[in-house]
PDB file of C-alpha atoms in Angstrom:
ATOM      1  CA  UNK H   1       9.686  30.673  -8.178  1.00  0.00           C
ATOM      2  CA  UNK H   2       6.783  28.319  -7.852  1.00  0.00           C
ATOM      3  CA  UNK H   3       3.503  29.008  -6.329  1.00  0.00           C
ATOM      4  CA  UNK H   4       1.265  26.262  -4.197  1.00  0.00           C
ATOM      5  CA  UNK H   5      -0.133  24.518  -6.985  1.00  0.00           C
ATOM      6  CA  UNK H   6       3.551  22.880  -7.507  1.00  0.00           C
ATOM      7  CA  UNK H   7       3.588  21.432  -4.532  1.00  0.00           C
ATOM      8  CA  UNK H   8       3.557  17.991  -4.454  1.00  0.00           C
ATOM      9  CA  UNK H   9       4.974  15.507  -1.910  1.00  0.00           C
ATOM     10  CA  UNK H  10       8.841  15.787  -1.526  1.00  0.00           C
ATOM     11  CA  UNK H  11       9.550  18.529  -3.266  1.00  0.00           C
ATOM     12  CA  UNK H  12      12.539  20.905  -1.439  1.00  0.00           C
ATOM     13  CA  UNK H  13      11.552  24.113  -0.795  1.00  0.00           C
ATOM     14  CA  UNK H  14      13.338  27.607   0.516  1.00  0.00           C
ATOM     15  CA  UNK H  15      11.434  28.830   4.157  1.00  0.00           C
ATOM     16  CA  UNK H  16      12.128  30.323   7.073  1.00  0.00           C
ATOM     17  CA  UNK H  17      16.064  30.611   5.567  1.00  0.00           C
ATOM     18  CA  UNK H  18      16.346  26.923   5.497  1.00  0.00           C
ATOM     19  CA  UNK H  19      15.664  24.193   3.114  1.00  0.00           C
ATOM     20  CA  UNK H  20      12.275  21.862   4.092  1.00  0.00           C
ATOM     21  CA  UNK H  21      11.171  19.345   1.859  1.00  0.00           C
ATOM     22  CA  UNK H  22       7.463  18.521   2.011  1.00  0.00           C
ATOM     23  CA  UNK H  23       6.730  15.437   3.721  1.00  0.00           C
ATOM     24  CA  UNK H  24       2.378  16.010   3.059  1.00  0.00           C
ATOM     25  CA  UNK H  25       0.368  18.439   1.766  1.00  0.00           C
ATOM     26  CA  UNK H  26      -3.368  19.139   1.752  1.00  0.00           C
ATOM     27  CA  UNK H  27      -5.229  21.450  -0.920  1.00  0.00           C
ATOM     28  CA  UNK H  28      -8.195  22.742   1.041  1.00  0.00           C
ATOM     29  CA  UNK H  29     -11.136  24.817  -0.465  1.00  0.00           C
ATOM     30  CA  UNK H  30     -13.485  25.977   2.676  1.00  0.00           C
ATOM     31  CA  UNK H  31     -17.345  26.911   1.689  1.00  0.00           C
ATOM     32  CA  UNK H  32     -16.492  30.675   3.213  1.00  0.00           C
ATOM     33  CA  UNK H  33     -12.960  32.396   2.552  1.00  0.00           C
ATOM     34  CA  UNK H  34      -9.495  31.711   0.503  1.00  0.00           C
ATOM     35  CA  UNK H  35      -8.099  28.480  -0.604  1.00  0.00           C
ATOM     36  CA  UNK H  36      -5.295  27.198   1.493  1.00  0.00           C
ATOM     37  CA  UNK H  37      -2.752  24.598   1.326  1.00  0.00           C
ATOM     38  CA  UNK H  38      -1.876  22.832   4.905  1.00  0.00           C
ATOM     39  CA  UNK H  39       1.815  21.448   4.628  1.00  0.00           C
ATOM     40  CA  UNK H  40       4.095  19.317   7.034  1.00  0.00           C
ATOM     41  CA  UNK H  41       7.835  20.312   5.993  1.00  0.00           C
ATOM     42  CA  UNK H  42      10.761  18.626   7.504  1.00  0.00           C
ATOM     43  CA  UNK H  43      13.940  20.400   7.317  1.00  0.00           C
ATOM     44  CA  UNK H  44      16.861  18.512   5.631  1.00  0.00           C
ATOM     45  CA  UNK H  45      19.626  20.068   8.017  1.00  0.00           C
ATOM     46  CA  UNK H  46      17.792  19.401  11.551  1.00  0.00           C
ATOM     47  CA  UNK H  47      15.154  16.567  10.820  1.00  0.00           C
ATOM     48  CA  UNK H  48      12.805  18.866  12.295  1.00  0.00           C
ATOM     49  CA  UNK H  49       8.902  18.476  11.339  1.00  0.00           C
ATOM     50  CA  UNK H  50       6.697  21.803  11.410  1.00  0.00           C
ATOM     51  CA  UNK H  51       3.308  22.139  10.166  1.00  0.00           C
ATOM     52  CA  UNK H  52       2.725  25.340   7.780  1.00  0.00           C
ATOM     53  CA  UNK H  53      -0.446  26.886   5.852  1.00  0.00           C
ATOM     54  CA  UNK H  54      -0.027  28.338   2.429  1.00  0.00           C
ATOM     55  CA  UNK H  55      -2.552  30.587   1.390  1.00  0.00           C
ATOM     56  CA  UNK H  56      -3.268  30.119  -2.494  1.00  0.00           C
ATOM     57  CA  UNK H  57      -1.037  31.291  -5.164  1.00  0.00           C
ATOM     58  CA  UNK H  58       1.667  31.854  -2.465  1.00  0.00           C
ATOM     59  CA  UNK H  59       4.690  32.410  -3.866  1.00  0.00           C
ATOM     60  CA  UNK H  60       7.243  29.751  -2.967  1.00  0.00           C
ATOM     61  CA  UNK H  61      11.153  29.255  -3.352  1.00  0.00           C
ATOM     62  CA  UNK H  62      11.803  25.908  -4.640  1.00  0.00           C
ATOM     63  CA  UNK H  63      15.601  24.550  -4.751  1.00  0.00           C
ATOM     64  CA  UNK H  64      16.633  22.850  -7.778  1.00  0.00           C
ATOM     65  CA  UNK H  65      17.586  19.229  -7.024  1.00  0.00           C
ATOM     66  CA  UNK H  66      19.005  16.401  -8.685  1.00  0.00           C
ATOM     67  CA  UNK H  67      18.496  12.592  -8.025  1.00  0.00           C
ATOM     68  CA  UNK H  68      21.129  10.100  -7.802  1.00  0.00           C
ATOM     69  CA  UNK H  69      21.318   6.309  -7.051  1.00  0.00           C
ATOM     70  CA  UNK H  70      23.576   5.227  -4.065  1.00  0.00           C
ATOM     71  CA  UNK H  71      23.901   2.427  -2.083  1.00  0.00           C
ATOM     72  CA  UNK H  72      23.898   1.860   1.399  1.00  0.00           C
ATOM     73  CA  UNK H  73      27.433   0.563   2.999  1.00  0.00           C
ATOM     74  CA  UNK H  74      27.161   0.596   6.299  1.00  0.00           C
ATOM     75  CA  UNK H  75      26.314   2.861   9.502  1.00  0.00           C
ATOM     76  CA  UNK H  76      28.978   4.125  11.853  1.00  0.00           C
ATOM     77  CA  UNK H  77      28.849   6.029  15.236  1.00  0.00           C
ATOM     78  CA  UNK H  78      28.248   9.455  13.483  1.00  0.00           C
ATOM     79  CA  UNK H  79      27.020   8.786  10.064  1.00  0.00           C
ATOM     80  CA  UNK H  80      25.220   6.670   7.495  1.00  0.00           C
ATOM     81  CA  UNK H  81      27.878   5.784   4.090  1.00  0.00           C
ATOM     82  CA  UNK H  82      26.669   5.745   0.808  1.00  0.00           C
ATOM     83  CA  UNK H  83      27.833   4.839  -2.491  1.00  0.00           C
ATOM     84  CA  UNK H  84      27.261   6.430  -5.806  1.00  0.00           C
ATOM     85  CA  UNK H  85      26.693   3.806  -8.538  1.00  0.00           C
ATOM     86  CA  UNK H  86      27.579   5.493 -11.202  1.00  0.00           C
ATOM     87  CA  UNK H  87      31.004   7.181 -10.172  1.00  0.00           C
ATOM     88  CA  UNK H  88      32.008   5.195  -7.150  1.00  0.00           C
ATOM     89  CA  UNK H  89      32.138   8.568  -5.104  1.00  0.00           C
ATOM     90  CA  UNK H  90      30.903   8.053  -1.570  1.00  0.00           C
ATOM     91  CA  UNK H  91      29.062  10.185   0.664  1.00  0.00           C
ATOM     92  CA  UNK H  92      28.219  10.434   4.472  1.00  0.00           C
ATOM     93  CA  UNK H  93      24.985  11.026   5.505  1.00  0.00           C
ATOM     94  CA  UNK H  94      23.268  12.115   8.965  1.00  0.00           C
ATOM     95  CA  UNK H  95      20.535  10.172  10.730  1.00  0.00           C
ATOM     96  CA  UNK H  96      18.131  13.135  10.260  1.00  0.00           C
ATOM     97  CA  UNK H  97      18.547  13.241   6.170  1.00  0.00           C
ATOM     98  CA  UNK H  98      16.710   9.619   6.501  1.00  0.00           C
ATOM     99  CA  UNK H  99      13.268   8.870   6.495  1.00  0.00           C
ATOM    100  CA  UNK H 100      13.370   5.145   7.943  1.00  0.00           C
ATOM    101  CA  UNK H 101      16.713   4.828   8.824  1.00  0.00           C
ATOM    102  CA  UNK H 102      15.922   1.647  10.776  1.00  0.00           C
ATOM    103  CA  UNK H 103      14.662  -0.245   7.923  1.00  0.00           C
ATOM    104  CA  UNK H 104      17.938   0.280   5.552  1.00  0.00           C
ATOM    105  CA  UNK H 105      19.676  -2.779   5.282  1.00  0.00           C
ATOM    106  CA  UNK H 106      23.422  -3.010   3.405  1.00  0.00           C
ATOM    107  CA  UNK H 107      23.393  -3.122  -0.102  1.00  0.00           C
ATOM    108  CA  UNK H 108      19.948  -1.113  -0.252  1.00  0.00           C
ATOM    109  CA  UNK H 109      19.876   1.237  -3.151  1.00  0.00           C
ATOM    110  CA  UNK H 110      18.205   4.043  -2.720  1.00  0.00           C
ATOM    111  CA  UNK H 111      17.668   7.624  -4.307  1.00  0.00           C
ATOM    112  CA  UNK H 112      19.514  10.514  -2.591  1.00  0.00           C
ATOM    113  CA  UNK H 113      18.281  14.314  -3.657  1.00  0.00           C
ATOM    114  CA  UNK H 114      21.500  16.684  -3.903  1.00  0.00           C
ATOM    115  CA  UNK H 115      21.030  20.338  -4.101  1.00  0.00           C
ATOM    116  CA  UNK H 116      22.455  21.185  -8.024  1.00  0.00           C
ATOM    117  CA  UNK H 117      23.790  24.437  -6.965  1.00  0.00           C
ATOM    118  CA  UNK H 118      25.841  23.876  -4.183  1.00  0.00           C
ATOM    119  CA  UNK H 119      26.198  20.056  -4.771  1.00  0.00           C
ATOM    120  CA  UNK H 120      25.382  18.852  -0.774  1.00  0.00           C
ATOM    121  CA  UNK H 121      22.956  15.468  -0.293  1.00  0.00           C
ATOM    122  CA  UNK H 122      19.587  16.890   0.980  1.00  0.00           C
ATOM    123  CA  UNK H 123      17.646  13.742   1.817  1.00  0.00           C
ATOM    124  CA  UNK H 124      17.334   9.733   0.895  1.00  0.00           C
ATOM    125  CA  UNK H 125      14.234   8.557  -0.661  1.00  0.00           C
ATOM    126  CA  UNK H 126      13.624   4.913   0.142  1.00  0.00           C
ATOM    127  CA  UNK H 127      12.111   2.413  -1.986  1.00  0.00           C
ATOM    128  CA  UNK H 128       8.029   2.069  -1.253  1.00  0.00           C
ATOM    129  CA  UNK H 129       9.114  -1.120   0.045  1.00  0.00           C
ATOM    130  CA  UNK H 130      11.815  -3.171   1.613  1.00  0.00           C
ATOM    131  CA  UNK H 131      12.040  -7.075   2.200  1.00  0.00           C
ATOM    132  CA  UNK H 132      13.620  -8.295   5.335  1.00  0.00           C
ATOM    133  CA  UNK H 133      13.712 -11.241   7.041  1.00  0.00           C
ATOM    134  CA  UNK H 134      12.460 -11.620  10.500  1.00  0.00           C
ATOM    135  CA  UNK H 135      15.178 -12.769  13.025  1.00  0.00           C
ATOM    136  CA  UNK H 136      13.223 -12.906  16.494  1.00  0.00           C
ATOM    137  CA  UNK H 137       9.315 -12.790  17.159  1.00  0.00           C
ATOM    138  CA  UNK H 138       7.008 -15.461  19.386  1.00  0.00           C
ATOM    139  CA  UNK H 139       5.228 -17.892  18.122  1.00  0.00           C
ATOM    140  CA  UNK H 140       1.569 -17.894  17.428  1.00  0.00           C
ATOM    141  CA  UNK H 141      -0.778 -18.910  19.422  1.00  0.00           C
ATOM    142  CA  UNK H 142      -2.942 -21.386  17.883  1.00  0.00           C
ATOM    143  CA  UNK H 143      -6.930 -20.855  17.536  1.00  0.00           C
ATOM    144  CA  UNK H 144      -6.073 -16.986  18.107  1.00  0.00           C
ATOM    145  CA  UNK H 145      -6.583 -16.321  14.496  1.00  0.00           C
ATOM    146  CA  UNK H 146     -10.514 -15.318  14.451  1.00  0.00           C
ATOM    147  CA  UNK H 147      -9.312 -12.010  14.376  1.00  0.00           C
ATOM    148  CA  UNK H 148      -6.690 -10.210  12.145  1.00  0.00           C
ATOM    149  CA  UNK H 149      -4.690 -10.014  15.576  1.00  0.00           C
ATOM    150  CA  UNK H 150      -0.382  -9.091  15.186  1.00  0.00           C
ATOM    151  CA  UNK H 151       2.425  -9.542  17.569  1.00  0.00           C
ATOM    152  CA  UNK H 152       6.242  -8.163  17.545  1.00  0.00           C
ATOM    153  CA  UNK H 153       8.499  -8.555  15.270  1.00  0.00           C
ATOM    154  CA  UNK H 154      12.304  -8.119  14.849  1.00  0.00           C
ATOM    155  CA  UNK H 155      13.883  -7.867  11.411  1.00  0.00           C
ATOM    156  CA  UNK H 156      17.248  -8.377  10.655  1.00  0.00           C
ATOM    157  CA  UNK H 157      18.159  -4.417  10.481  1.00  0.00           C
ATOM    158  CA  UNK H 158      16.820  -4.215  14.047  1.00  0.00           C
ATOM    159  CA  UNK H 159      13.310  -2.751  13.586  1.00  0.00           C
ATOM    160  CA  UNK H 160      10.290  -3.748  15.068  1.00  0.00           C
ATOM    161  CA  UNK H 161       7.386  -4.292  13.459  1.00  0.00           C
ATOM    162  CA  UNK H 162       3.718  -5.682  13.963  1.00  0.00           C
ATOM    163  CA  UNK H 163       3.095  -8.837  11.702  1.00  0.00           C
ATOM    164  CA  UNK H 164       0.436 -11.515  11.768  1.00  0.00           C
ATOM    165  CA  UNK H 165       0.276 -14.387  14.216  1.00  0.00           C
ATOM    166  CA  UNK H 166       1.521 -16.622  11.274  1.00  0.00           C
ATOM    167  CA  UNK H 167       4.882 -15.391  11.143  1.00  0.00           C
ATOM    168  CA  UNK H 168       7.588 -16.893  11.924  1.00  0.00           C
ATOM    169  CA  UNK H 169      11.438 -16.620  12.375  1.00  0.00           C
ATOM    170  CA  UNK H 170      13.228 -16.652   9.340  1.00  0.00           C
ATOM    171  CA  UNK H 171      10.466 -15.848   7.423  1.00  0.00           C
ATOM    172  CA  UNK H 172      11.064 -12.852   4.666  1.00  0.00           C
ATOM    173  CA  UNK H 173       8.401 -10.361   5.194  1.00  0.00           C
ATOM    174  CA  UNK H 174       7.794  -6.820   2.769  1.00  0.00           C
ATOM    175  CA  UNK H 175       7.540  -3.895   4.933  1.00  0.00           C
ATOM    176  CA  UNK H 176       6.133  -0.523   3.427  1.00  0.00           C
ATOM    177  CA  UNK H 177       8.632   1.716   4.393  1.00  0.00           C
ATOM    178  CA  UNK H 178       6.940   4.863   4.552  1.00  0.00           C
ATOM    179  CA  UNK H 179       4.476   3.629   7.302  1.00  0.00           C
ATOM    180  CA  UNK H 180       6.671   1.516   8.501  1.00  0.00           C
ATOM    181  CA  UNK H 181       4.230  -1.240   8.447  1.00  0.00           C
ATOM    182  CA  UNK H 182       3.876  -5.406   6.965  1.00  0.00           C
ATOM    183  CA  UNK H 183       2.461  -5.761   3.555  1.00  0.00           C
ATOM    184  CA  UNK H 184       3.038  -9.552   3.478  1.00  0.00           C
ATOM    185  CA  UNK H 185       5.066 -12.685   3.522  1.00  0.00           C
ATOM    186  CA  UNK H 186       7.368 -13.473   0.608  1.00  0.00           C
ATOM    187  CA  UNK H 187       7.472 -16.987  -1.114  1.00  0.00           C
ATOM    188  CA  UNK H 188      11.111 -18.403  -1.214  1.00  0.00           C
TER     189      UNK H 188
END
């Protein structure tokens, strides 16, 4: 049993007679009343995000997991396959266990939580940040630049995301995968 000063930012935890792991969390001290913590949990079976308070020194149930290294094969209609790289022993995933399924390319490795007591993958953490090369976007207009203005962009995994006007196809590009969002151009 923890309480809610262990919580911290994906750490699985028992609620509502499933397993949620916490996506953010907020410690919040009001002038007048109790200490709370405000929580968004997504569940690893449905995907599902719920908001939740915690009032301080709440008991909570955390599940004891382990982290492993797999690599992304490749995505078919159902399921997402994955590669230990330690034993060879590969594992199907659902859509809903990722967070940015749309920026995993082949070959990725990434870290996958399993529960240790019944041994089943809860979720995939990706790596803060992914490099990807842009395969379609328009060209920029010229003298539009006064401003830090984007436009589309398609990577090579299919995802869209906003770069600057100065990007161009073929171009390799870092994307922050938690946002979702362009860091900056890579030198070849």
């Amino acid at each position: 049993m923890a309480t809610t000063s262990d919580i911290r930012k994906g750490l699985c935890i028992r609620y509502n007679h499933d397993i949620f792991k916490i996506v953010e969390f907020l410690h919040v001290k009001p002038g007048k009343g109790p200490a709370f913590v405000r929580t968004k949990l997504k569940s690893v079976t449905t995907g599902k995000v719920i908001d939740n308070t915690f009032s301080a020194g709440h008991k909570i149930d955390d599940v004891r997991v382990e982290t492993h290294k797999f690599q992304y094969l490749y995505k078919d209609t159902e399921a997402y396959h994955f590669m230990n790289t330690e034993d060879y022993t590969q594992i199907r995933l659902q859509e809903s266990a990722l967070d940015a399924p749309d920026l995993l390319k082949e070959g990725e490795v990434v870290t996958v939580l399993i529960n240790s007591e019944d041994n089943m993958p809860l979720s995939v953490d990706m790596p803060a940040s992914v490099i990807l090369e842009v395969t379609h976007t328009e060209p920029g207009v010229k003298g539009n630049t006064a401003t830090n203005a984007t436009k589309p962009a398609t990577v090579e995994t299919g995802a869209r995301v906003n770069v600057p006007l100065f990007i161009n196809e073929g171009d390799k590009i870092k994307i922050e995968t938690e946002k979702g969002s362009y860091m900056e151009r890579m030198k070849d």
